[in-house]
Amino acid sequence: MAGATGYGQAAGVLARRYEAVAFEDVHRAALAWLPARPGRVIDIGAGTGRDAAALAARGHAVTAVEPTAEFRVAGRSLHGATIQWLDDSLPELRSVRGVFDLVLLSAVWMHLDRAERRAAMARISDLSAPGGRSILTLRHGPVPPGRRMFDVTVAETVESAGSQGLKVVHHSESADILSRPDVRWSCLVLARDGEVTP
């Protein structure tokens, strides 16, 4: 996946950075929207598996999708065998089967260009079980050297979701948890039209 450019070379440093912050802190705004009962969860762009491991600890059956081999190796080492790891990427996710109660895309969307984002939203819709939720975090800020990132807006994401029968049921903004002053985040929770309660 072109969006993974630059991550393999920096995997060691990035793995330590990812694992130094807790799932509950990163996703505080969306915690109320997590499935109340154990279900099927897919973490797309799972990195080292920090989020996947936290969701597995809550009783969910978790599939972690990560195109960077170095992160998959680190994730298996750090978080054991409770997570199913797949080497795949958006927008196609060719190896992913079935539907999920939660689709998580944390710090992924900005790696896709506009055409890829539209195709990826259709795939997210296909992966969403009835009553399921999708959580997306959108990064806003300068592109680090050697990375492939694009400007992503809440407005475009809302429109794209709507075209696939998904409605934004939560939207919040936050500062960067790593204290980078020029980076901020949007959190969106998507659900089928008419399904609006946590």
JSON list of C-alpha atoms in Angstrom, two decimals:
[
{"chain": "A", "resi": 1, "resn": "MET", "atom": "CA", "xyz": [0.00, 0.00, 0.00]},
{"chain": "A", "resi": 2, "resn": "ALA", "atom": "CA", "xyz": [1.39, 3.37, -1.01]},
{"chain": "A", "resi": 3, "resn": "GLY", "atom": "CA", "xyz": [-0.02, 4.93, 2.16]},
{"chain": "A", "resi": 4, "resn": "ALA", "atom": "CA", "xyz": [2.35, 2.83, 4.27]},
{"chain": "A", "resi": 5, "resn": "THR", "atom": "CA", "xyz": [5.38, 4.51, 2.68]},
{"chain": "A", "resi": 6, "resn": "GLY", "atom": "CA", "xyz": [7.96, 5.51, 5.27]},
{"chain": "A", "resi": 7, "resn": "TYR", "atom": "CA", "xyz": [6.59, 3.42, 8.13]},
{"chain": "A", "resi": 8, "resn": "GLY", "atom": "CA", "xyz": [8.73, 0.30, 7.80]},
{"chain": "A", "resi": 9, "resn": "GLN", "atom": "CA", "xyz": [11.99, 2.24, 8.07]},
{"chain": "A", "resi": 10, "resn": "ALA", "atom": "CA", "xyz": [10.82, 4.01, 11.24]},
{"chain": "A", "resi": 11, "resn": "ALA", "atom": "CA", "xyz": [8.95, 1.05, 12.76]},
{"chain": "A", "resi": 12, "resn": "GLY", "atom": "CA", "xyz": [11.10, 0.75, 15.89]},
{"chain": "A", "resi": 13, "resn": "VAL", "atom": "CA", "xyz": [10.73, 4.39, 16.91]},
{"chain": "A", "resi": 14, "resn": "LEU", "atom": "CA", "xyz": [7.06, 4.50, 15.95]},
{"chain": "A", "resi": 15, "resn": "ALA", "atom": "CA", "xyz": [6.25, 1.27, 17.81]},
{"chain": "A", "resi": 16, "resn": "ARG", "atom": "CA", "xyz": [7.57, 2.75, 21.05]},
{"chain": "A", "resi": 17, "resn": "ARG", "atom": "CA", "xyz": [5.59, 5.94, 20.43]},
{"chain": "A", "resi": 18, "resn": "TYR", "atom": "CA", "xyz": [2.34, 4.08, 19.70]},
{"chain": "A", "resi": 19, "resn": "GLU", "atom": "CA", "xyz": [2.64, 1.78, 22.69]},
{"chain": "A", "resi": 20, "resn": "ALA", "atom": "CA", "xyz": [3.44, 4.65, 25.09]},
{"chain": "A", "resi": 21, "resn": "VAL", "atom": "CA", "xyz": [-0.14, 5.96, 24.97]},
{"chain": "A", "resi": 22, "resn": "ALA", "atom": "CA", "xyz": [-3.22, 4.10, 26.18]},
{"chain": "A", "resi": 23, "resn": "PHE", "atom": "CA", "xyz": [-6.15, 3.10, 24.01]},
{"chain": "A", "resi": 24, "resn": "GLU", "atom": "CA", "xyz": [-8.54, 4.77, 26.46]},
{"chain": "A", "resi": 25, "resn": "ASP", "atom": "CA", "xyz": [-6.69, 8.09, 26.16]},
{"chain": "A", "resi": 26, "resn": "VAL", "atom": "CA", "xyz": [-6.42, 8.01, 22.37]},
{"chain": "A", "resi": 27, "resn": "HIS", "atom": "CA", "xyz": [-10.08, 7.07, 21.87]},
{"chain": "A", "resi": 28, "resn": "ARG", "atom": "CA", "xyz": [-11.67, 8.76, 24.88]},
{"chain": "A", "resi": 29, "resn": "ALA", "atom": "CA", "xyz": [-14.20, 10.61, 22.71]},
{"chain": "A", "resi": 30, "resn": "ALA", "atom": "CA", "xyz": [-15.53, 7.39, 21.17]},
{"chain": "A", "resi": 31, "resn": "LEU", "atom": "CA", "xyz": [-15.52, 5.01, 24.14]},
{"chain": "A", "resi": 32, "resn": "ALA", "atom": "CA", "xyz": [-19.28, 5.28, 24.63]},
{"chain": "A", "resi": 33, "resn": "TRP", "atom": "CA", "xyz": [-19.77, 3.98, 21.09]},
{"chain": "A", "resi": 34, "resn": "LEU", "atom": "CA", "xyz": [-17.84, 0.73, 21.52]},
{"chain": "A", "resi": 35, "resn": "PRO", "atom": "CA", "xyz": [-19.96, -2.44, 21.37]},
{"chain": "A", "resi": 36, "resn": "ALA", "atom": "CA", "xyz": [-21.51, -3.15, 24.77]},
{"chain": "A", "resi": 37, "resn": "ARG", "atom": "CA", "xyz": [-21.18, -6.93, 24.31]},
{"chain": "A", "resi": 38, "resn": "PRO", "atom": "CA", "xyz": [-18.32, -8.98, 22.86]},
{"chain": "A", "resi": 39, "resn": "GLY", "atom": "CA", "xyz": [-18.48, -9.05, 19.09]},
{"chain": "A", "resi": 40, "resn": "ARG", "atom": "CA", "xyz": [-16.43, -9.01, 15.91]},
{"chain": "A", "resi": 41, "resn": "VAL", "atom": "CA", "xyz": [-14.04, -6.07, 15.55]},
{"chain": "A", "resi": 42, "resn": "ILE", "atom": "CA", "xyz": [-11.69, -5.09, 12.74]},
{"chain": "A", "resi": 43, "resn": "ASP", "atom": "CA", "xyz": [-8.83, -2.62, 13.31]},
{"chain": "A", "resi": 44, "resn": "ILE", "atom": "CA", "xyz": [-7.75, -1.38, 9.88]},
{"chain": "A", "resi": 45, "resn": "GLY", "atom": "CA", "xyz": [-4.24, 0.05, 9.84]},
{"chain": "A", "resi": 46, "resn": "ALA", "atom": "CA", "xyz": [-3.61, -1.53, 13.24]},
{"chain": "A", "resi": 47, "resn": "GLY", "atom": "CA", "xyz": [0.04, -0.53, 13.57]},
{"chain": "A", "resi": 48, "resn": "THR", "atom": "CA", "xyz": [1.56, -2.40, 16.50]},
{"chain": "A", "resi": 49, "resn": "GLY", "atom": "CA", "xyz": [-1.82, -3.63, 17.72]},
{"chain": "A", "resi": 50, "resn": "ARG", "atom": "CA", "xyz": [-2.25, -1.37, 20.75]},
{"chain": "A", "resi": 51, "resn": "ASP", "atom": "CA", "xyz": [-5.91, -0.74, 19.97]},
{"chain": "A", "resi": 52, "resn": "ALA", "atom": "CA", "xyz": [-6.55, -4.29, 18.77]},
{"chain": "A", "resi": 53, "resn": "ALA", "atom": "CA", "xyz": [-5.14, -5.67, 22.04]},
{"chain": "A", "resi": 54, "resn": "ALA", "atom": "CA", "xyz": [-7.27, -3.32, 24.14]},
{"chain": "A", "resi": 55, "resn": "LEU", "atom": "CA", "xyz": [-10.39, -4.39, 22.26]},
{"chain": "A", "resi": 56, "resn": "ALA", "atom": "CA", "xyz": [-9.48, -8.07, 22.58]},
{"chain": "A", "resi": 57, "resn": "ALA", "atom": "CA", "xyz": [-9.06, -7.53, 26.33]},
{"chain": "A", "resi": 58, "resn": "ARG", "atom": "CA", "xyz": [-12.67, -6.32, 26.37]},
{"chain": "A", "resi": 59, "resn": "GLY", "atom": "CA", "xyz": [-13.76, -9.70, 25.01]},
{"chain": "A", "resi": 60, "resn": "HIS", "atom": "CA", "xyz": [-14.01, -8.94, 21.30]},
{"chain": "A", "resi": 61, "resn": "ALA", "atom": "CA", "xyz": [-12.80, -11.22, 18.51]},
{"chain": "A", "resi": 62, "resn": "VAL", "atom": "CA", "xyz": [-10.35, -8.87, 16.78]},
{"chain": "A", "resi": 63, "resn": "THR", "atom": "CA", "xyz": [-8.90, -8.88, 13.29]},
{"chain": "A", "resi": 64, "resn": "ALA", "atom": "CA", "xyz": [-5.94, -6.51, 12.88]},
{"chain": "A", "resi": 65, "resn": "VAL", "atom": "CA", "xyz": [-5.16, -5.41, 9.32]},
{"chain": "A", "resi": 66, "resn": "GLU", "atom": "CA", "xyz": [-1.70, -3.93, 8.81]},
{"chain": "A", "resi": 67, "resn": "PRO", "atom": "CA", "xyz": [0.29, -3.63, 5.56]},
{"chain": "A", "resi": 68, "resn": "THR", "atom": "CA", "xyz": [3.66, -2.87, 7.23]},
{"chain": "A", "resi": 69, "resn": "ALA", "atom": "CA", "xyz": [5.44, -6.14, 8.01]},
{"chain": "A", "resi": 70, "resn": "GLU", "atom": "CA", "xyz": [7.56, -4.61, 10.77]},
{"chain": "A", "resi": 71, "resn": "PHE", "atom": "CA", "xyz": [4.43, -3.55, 12.67]},
{"chain": "A", "resi": 72, "resn": "ARG", "atom": "CA", "xyz": [2.83, -6.98, 12.30]},
{"chain": "A", "resi": 73, "resn": "VAL", "atom": "CA", "xyz": [5.95, -8.62, 13.73]},
{"chain": "A", "resi": 74, "resn": "ALA", "atom": "CA", "xyz": [6.02, -6.16, 16.63]},
{"chain": "A", "resi": 75, "resn": "GLY", "atom": "CA", "xyz": [2.30, -6.60, 17.24]},
{"chain": "A", "resi": 76, "resn": "ARG", "atom": "CA", "xyz": [2.51, -10.39, 17.44]},
{"chain": "A", "resi": 77, "resn": "SER", "atom": "CA", "xyz": [5.46, -10.11, 19.82]},
{"chain": "A", "resi": 78, "resn": "LEU", "atom": "CA", "xyz": [3.87, -7.46, 22.05]},
{"chain": "A", "resi": 79, "resn": "HIS", "atom": "CA", "xyz": [0.30, -8.70, 22.17]},
{"chain": "A", "resi": 80, "resn": "GLY", "atom": "CA", "xyz": [0.37, -12.47, 21.76]},
{"chain": "A", "resi": 81, "resn": "ALA", "atom": "CA", "xyz": [-1.89, -14.70, 19.73]},
{"chain": "A", "resi": 82, "resn": "THR", "atom": "CA", "xyz": [-5.31, -13.39, 20.74]},
{"chain": "A", "resi": 83, "resn": "ILE", "atom": "CA", "xyz": [-5.50, -11.22, 17.59]},
{"chain": "A", "resi": 84, "resn": "GLN", "atom": "CA", "xyz": [-5.84, -12.41, 14.00]},
{"chain": "A", "resi": 85, "resn": "TRP", "atom": "CA", "xyz": [-3.33, -10.47, 11.87]},
{"chain": "A", "resi": 86, "resn": "LEU", "atom": "CA", "xyz": [-3.80, -9.86, 8.14]},
{"chain": "A", "resi": 87, "resn": "ASP", "atom": "CA", "xyz": [-1.43, -8.30, 5.61]},
{"chain": "A", "resi": 88, "resn": "ASP", "atom": "CA", "xyz": [-3.85, -6.13, 3.66]},
{"chain": "A", "resi": 89, "resn": "SER", "atom": "CA", "xyz": [-4.84, -2.52, 3.08]},
{"chain": "A", "resi": 90, "resn": "LEU", "atom": "CA", "xyz": [-7.58, -0.19, 1.96]},
{"chain": "A", "resi": 91, "resn": "PRO", "atom": "CA", "xyz": [-9.35, 0.43, -0.26]},
{"chain": "A", "resi": 92, "resn": "GLU", "atom": "CA", "xyz": [-9.76, -3.20, -1.36]},
{"chain": "A", "resi": 93, "resn": "LEU", "atom": "CA", "xyz": [-9.09, -5.32, 1.77]},
{"chain": "A", "resi": 94, "resn": "ARG", "atom": "CA", "xyz": [-9.18, -8.40, -0.46]},
{"chain": "A", "resi": 95, "resn": "SER", "atom": "CA", "xyz": [-8.43, -10.89, 2.33]},
{"chain": "A", "resi": 96, "resn": "VAL", "atom": "CA", "xyz": [-11.12, -9.63, 4.73]},
{"chain": "A", "resi": 97, "resn": "ARG", "atom": "CA", "xyz": [-14.33, -11.65, 4.93]},
{"chain": "A", "resi": 98, "resn": "GLY", "atom": "CA", "xyz": [-17.61, -11.17, 6.78]},
{"chain": "A", "resi": 99, "resn": "VAL", "atom": "CA", "xyz": [-19.04, -8.24, 8.69]},
{"chain": "A", "resi": 100, "resn": "PHE", "atom": "CA", "xyz": [-18.04, -6.58, 11.95]},
{"chain": "A", "resi": 101, "resn": "ASP", "atom": "CA", "xyz": [-19.75, -4.95, 14.92]},
{"chain": "A", "resi": 102, "resn": "LEU", "atom": "CA", "xyz": [-16.99, -2.33, 15.03]},
{"chain": "A", "resi": 103, "resn": "VAL", "atom": "CA", "xyz": [-14.76, -1.05, 12.24]},
{"chain": "A", "resi": 104, "resn": "LEU", "atom": "CA", "xyz": [-11.87, 1.04, 13.59]},
{"chain": "A", "resi": 105, "resn": "LEU", "atom": "CA", "xyz": [-9.70, 3.27, 11.41]},
{"chain": "A", "resi": 106, "resn": "SER", "atom": "CA", "xyz": [-7.36, 5.23, 13.65]},
{"chain": "A", "resi": 107, "resn": "ALA", "atom": "CA", "xyz": [-4.98, 7.62, 11.86]},
{"chain": "A", "resi": 108, "resn": "VAL", "atom": "CA", "xyz": [-5.55, 5.89, 8.51]},
{"chain": "A", "resi": 109, "resn": "TRP", "atom": "CA", "xyz": [-7.85, 8.03, 6.39]},
{"chain": "A", "resi": 110, "resn": "MET", "atom": "CA", "xyz": [-5.23, 10.68, 5.54]},
{"chain": "A", "resi": 111, "resn": "HIS", "atom": "CA", "xyz": [-3.09, 8.05, 3.76]},
{"chain": "A", "resi": 112, "resn": "LEU", "atom": "CA", "xyz": [-5.72, 7.59, 1.04]},
{"chain": "A", "resi": 113, "resn": "ASP", "atom": "CA", "xyz": [-6.20, 9.94, -1.88]},
{"chain": "A", "resi": 114, "resn": "ARG", "atom": "CA", "xyz": [-9.70, 11.15, -2.74]},
{"chain": "A", "resi": 115, "resn": "ALA", "atom": "CA", "xyz": [-10.56, 8.29, -5.11]},
{"chain": "A", "resi": 116, "resn": "GLU", "atom": "CA", "xyz": [-9.20, 5.74, -2.64]},
{"chain": "A", "resi": 117, "resn": "ARG", "atom": "CA", "xyz": [-11.23, 7.30, 0.18]},
{"chain": "A", "resi": 118, "resn": "ARG", "atom": "CA", "xyz": [-14.46, 6.97, -1.78]},
{"chain": "A", "resi": 119, "resn": "ALA", "atom": "CA", "xyz": [-13.74, 3.32, -2.58]},
{"chain": "A", "resi": 120, "resn": "ALA", "atom": "CA", "xyz": [-12.69, 2.69, 1.02]},
{"chain": "A", "resi": 121, "resn": "MET", "atom": "CA", "xyz": [-15.93, 4.14, 2.39]},
{"chain": "A", "resi": 122, "resn": "ALA", "atom": "CA", "xyz": [-17.90, 1.70, 0.24]},
{"chain": "A", "resi": 123, "resn": "ARG", "atom": "CA", "xyz": [-15.79, -1.14, 1.65]},
{"chain": "A", "resi": 124, "resn": "ILE", "atom": "CA", "xyz": [-16.36, 0.08, 5.22]},
{"chain": "A", "resi": 125, "resn": "SER", "atom": "CA", "xyz": [-20.09, 0.07, 4.55]},
{"chain": "A", "resi": 126, "resn": "ASP", "atom": "CA", "xyz": [-19.87, -3.51, 3.28]},
{"chain": "A", "resi": 127, "resn": "LEU", "atom": "CA", "xyz": [-17.96, -4.58, 6.42]},
{"chain": "A", "resi": 128, "resn": "SER", "atom": "CA", "xyz": [-20.44, -3.03, 8.85]},
{"chain": "A", "resi": 129, "resn": "ALA", "atom": "CA", "xyz": [-22.85, -5.46, 10.51]},
{"chain": "A", "resi": 130, "resn": "PRO", "atom": "CA", "xyz": [-26.44, -4.39, 11.13]},
{"chain": "A", "resi": 131, "resn": "GLY", "atom": "CA", "xyz": [-26.32, -2.14, 14.18]},
{"chain": "A", "resi": 132, "resn": "GLY", "atom": "CA", "xyz": [-22.55, -1.86, 13.88]},
{"chain": "A", "resi": 133, "resn": "ARG", "atom": "CA", "xyz": [-20.41, 1.24, 14.21]},
{"chain": "A", "resi": 134, "resn": "SER", "atom": "CA", "xyz": [-17.34, 2.61, 12.46]},
{"chain": "A", "resi": 135, "resn": "ILE", "atom": "CA", "xyz": [-14.89, 4.91, 14.24]},
{"chain": "A", "resi": 136, "resn": "LEU", "atom": "CA", "xyz": [-12.58, 7.07, 12.14]},
{"chain": "A", "resi": 137, "resn": "THR", "atom": "CA", "xyz": [-9.97, 9.50, 13.38]},
{"chain": "A", "resi": 138, "resn": "LEU", "atom": "CA", "xyz": [-8.87, 12.15, 10.89]},
{"chain": "A", "resi": 139, "resn": "ARG", "atom": "CA", "xyz": [-5.44, 13.75, 11.19]},
{"chain": "A", "resi": 140, "resn": "HIS", "atom": "CA", "xyz": [-5.02, 17.44, 10.32]},
{"chain": "A", "resi": 141, "resn": "GLY", "atom": "CA", "xyz": [-1.58, 18.98, 10.07]},
{"chain": "A", "resi": 142, "resn": "PRO", "atom": "CA", "xyz": [1.68, 19.04, 8.12]},
{"chain": "A", "resi": 143, "resn": "VAL", "atom": "CA", "xyz": [2.94, 15.89, 6.43]},
{"chain": "A", "resi": 144, "resn": "PRO", "atom": "CA", "xyz": [6.07, 14.38, 8.02]},
{"chain": "A", "resi": 145, "resn": "PRO", "atom": "CA", "xyz": [9.00, 13.92, 5.60]},
{"chain": "A", "resi": 146, "resn": "GLY", "atom": "CA", "xyz": [8.86, 10.68, 3.61]},
{"chain": "A", "resi": 147, "resn": "ARG", "atom": "CA", "xyz": [5.18, 10.01, 4.26]},
{"chain": "A", "resi": 148, "resn": "ARG", "atom": "CA", "xyz": [2.20, 9.87, 1.89]},
{"chain": "A", "resi": 149, "resn": "MET", "atom": "CA", "xyz": [-0.66, 11.90, 3.36]},
{"chain": "A", "resi": 150, "resn": "PHE", "atom": "CA", "xyz": [-3.50, 14.02, 2.03]},
{"chain": "A", "resi": 151, "resn": "ASP", "atom": "CA", "xyz": [-5.70, 16.74, 3.45]},
{"chain": "A", "resi": 152, "resn": "VAL", "atom": "CA", "xyz": [-8.92, 15.17, 4.73]},
{"chain": "A", "resi": 153, "resn": "THR", "atom": "CA", "xyz": [-11.93, 17.13, 5.87]},
{"chain": "A", "resi": 154, "resn": "VAL", "atom": "CA", "xyz": [-14.88, 16.30, 8.05]},
{"chain": "A", "resi": 155, "resn": "ALA", "atom": "CA", "xyz": [-17.26, 17.65, 5.41]},
{"chain": "A", "resi": 156, "resn": "GLU", "atom": "CA", "xyz": [-15.95, 15.36, 2.67]},
{"chain": "A", "resi": 157, "resn": "THR", "atom": "CA", "xyz": [-15.95, 12.36, 5.00]},
{"chain": "A", "resi": 158, "resn": "VAL", "atom": "CA", "xyz": [-19.55, 13.03, 6.11]},
{"chain": "A", "resi": 159, "resn": "GLU", "atom": "CA", "xyz": [-20.67, 13.33, 2.47]},
{"chain": "A", "resi": 160, "resn": "SER", "atom": "CA", "xyz": [-18.85, 10.15, 1.48]},
{"chain": "A", "resi": 161, "resn": "ALA", "atom": "CA", "xyz": [-20.32, 8.24, 4.40]},
{"chain": "A", "resi": 162, "resn": "GLY", "atom": "CA", "xyz": [-23.81, 9.45, 3.54]},
{"chain": "A", "resi": 163, "resn": "SER", "atom": "CA", "xyz": [-23.44, 8.20, -0.03]},
{"chain": "A", "resi": 164, "resn": "GLN", "atom": "CA", "xyz": [-22.91, 4.71, 1.44]},
{"chain": "A", "resi": 165, "resn": "GLY", "atom": "CA", "xyz": [-25.87, 4.82, 3.82]},
{"chain": "A", "resi": 166, "resn": "LEU", "atom": "CA", "xyz": [-23.75, 5.75, 6.84]},
{"chain": "A", "resi": 167, "resn": "LYS", "atom": "CA", "xyz": [-24.60, 8.66, 9.11]},
{"chain": "A", "resi": 168, "resn": "VAL", "atom": "CA", "xyz": [-22.24, 10.54, 11.43]},
{"chain": "A", "resi": 169, "resn": "VAL", "atom": "CA", "xyz": [-23.67, 10.04, 14.93]},
{"chain": "A", "resi": 170, "resn": "HIS", "atom": "CA", "xyz": [-20.71, 11.56, 16.76]},
{"chain": "A", "resi": 171, "resn": "HIS", "atom": "CA", "xyz": [-18.17, 14.24, 15.83]},
{"chain": "A", "resi": 172, "resn": "SER", "atom": "CA", "xyz": [-15.57, 15.73, 18.15]},
{"chain": "A", "resi": 173, "resn": "GLU", "atom": "CA", "xyz": [-12.28, 17.60, 17.81]},
{"chain": "A", "resi": 174, "resn": "SER", "atom": "CA", "xyz": [-9.17, 17.22, 19.94]},
{"chain": "A", "resi": 175, "resn": "ALA", "atom": "CA", "xyz": [-5.57, 18.30, 20.26]},
{"chain": "A", "resi": 176, "resn": "ASP", "atom": "CA", "xyz": [-2.78, 15.87, 19.47]},
{"chain": "A", "resi": 177, "resn": "ILE", "atom": "CA", "xyz": [-2.17, 13.38, 22.28]},
{"chain": "A", "resi": 178, "resn": "LEU", "atom": "CA", "xyz": [1.57, 13.52, 21.51]},
{"chain": "A", "resi": 179, "resn": "SER", "atom": "CA", "xyz": [1.48, 17.31, 22.09]},
{"chain": "A", "resi": 180, "resn": "ARG", "atom": "CA", "xyz": [2.44, 18.27, 18.54]},
{"chain": "A", "resi": 181, "resn": "PRO", "atom": "CA", "xyz": [1.14, 21.85, 18.37]},
{"chain": "A", "resi": 182, "resn": "ASP", "atom": "CA", "xyz": [0.51, 21.80, 14.61]},
{"chain": "A", "resi": 183, "resn": "VAL", "atom": "CA", "xyz": [-1.49, 18.53, 14.60]},
{"chain": "A", "resi": 184, "resn": "ARG", "atom": "CA", "xyz": [-5.13, 18.09, 15.59]},
{"chain": "A", "resi": 185, "resn": "TRP", "atom": "CA", "xyz": [-7.69, 15.31, 15.21]},
{"chain": "A", "resi": 186, "resn": "SER", "atom": "CA", "xyz": [-11.33, 14.81, 14.33]},
{"chain": "A", "resi": 187, "resn": "CYS", "atom": "CA", "xyz": [-13.19, 11.76, 15.63]},
{"chain": "A", "resi": 188, "resn": "LEU", "atom": "CA", "xyz": [-16.22, 10.51, 13.68]},
{"chain": "A", "resi": 189, "resn": "VAL", "atom": "CA", "xyz": [-18.53, 7.64, 14.58]},
{"chain": "A", "resi": 190, "resn": "LEU", "atom": "CA", "xyz": [-20.61, 6.28, 11.69]},
{"chain": "A", "resi": 191, "resn": "ALA", "atom": "CA", "xyz": [-23.79, 4.19, 11.83]},
{"chain": "A", "resi": 192, "resn": "ARG", "atom": "CA", "xyz": [-26.55, 3.21, 9.47]},
{"chain": "A", "resi": 193, "resn": "ASP", "atom": "CA", "xyz": [-29.23, 5.86, 9.03]},
{"chain": "A", "resi": 194, "resn": "GLY", "atom": "CA", "xyz": [-31.65, 5.69, 11.96]},
{"chain": "A", "resi": 195, "resn": "GLU", "atom": "CA", "xyz": [-29.21, 3.94, 14.34]},
{"chain": "A", "resi": 196, "resn": "VAL", "atom": "CA", "xyz": [-28.07, 6.81, 16.53]},
{"chain": "A", "resi": 197, "resn": "THR", "atom": "CA", "xyz": [-27.75, 5.75, 20.17]},
{"chain": "A", "resi": 198, "resn": "PRO", "atom": "CA", "xyz": [-24.51, 4.57, 21.80]}
]
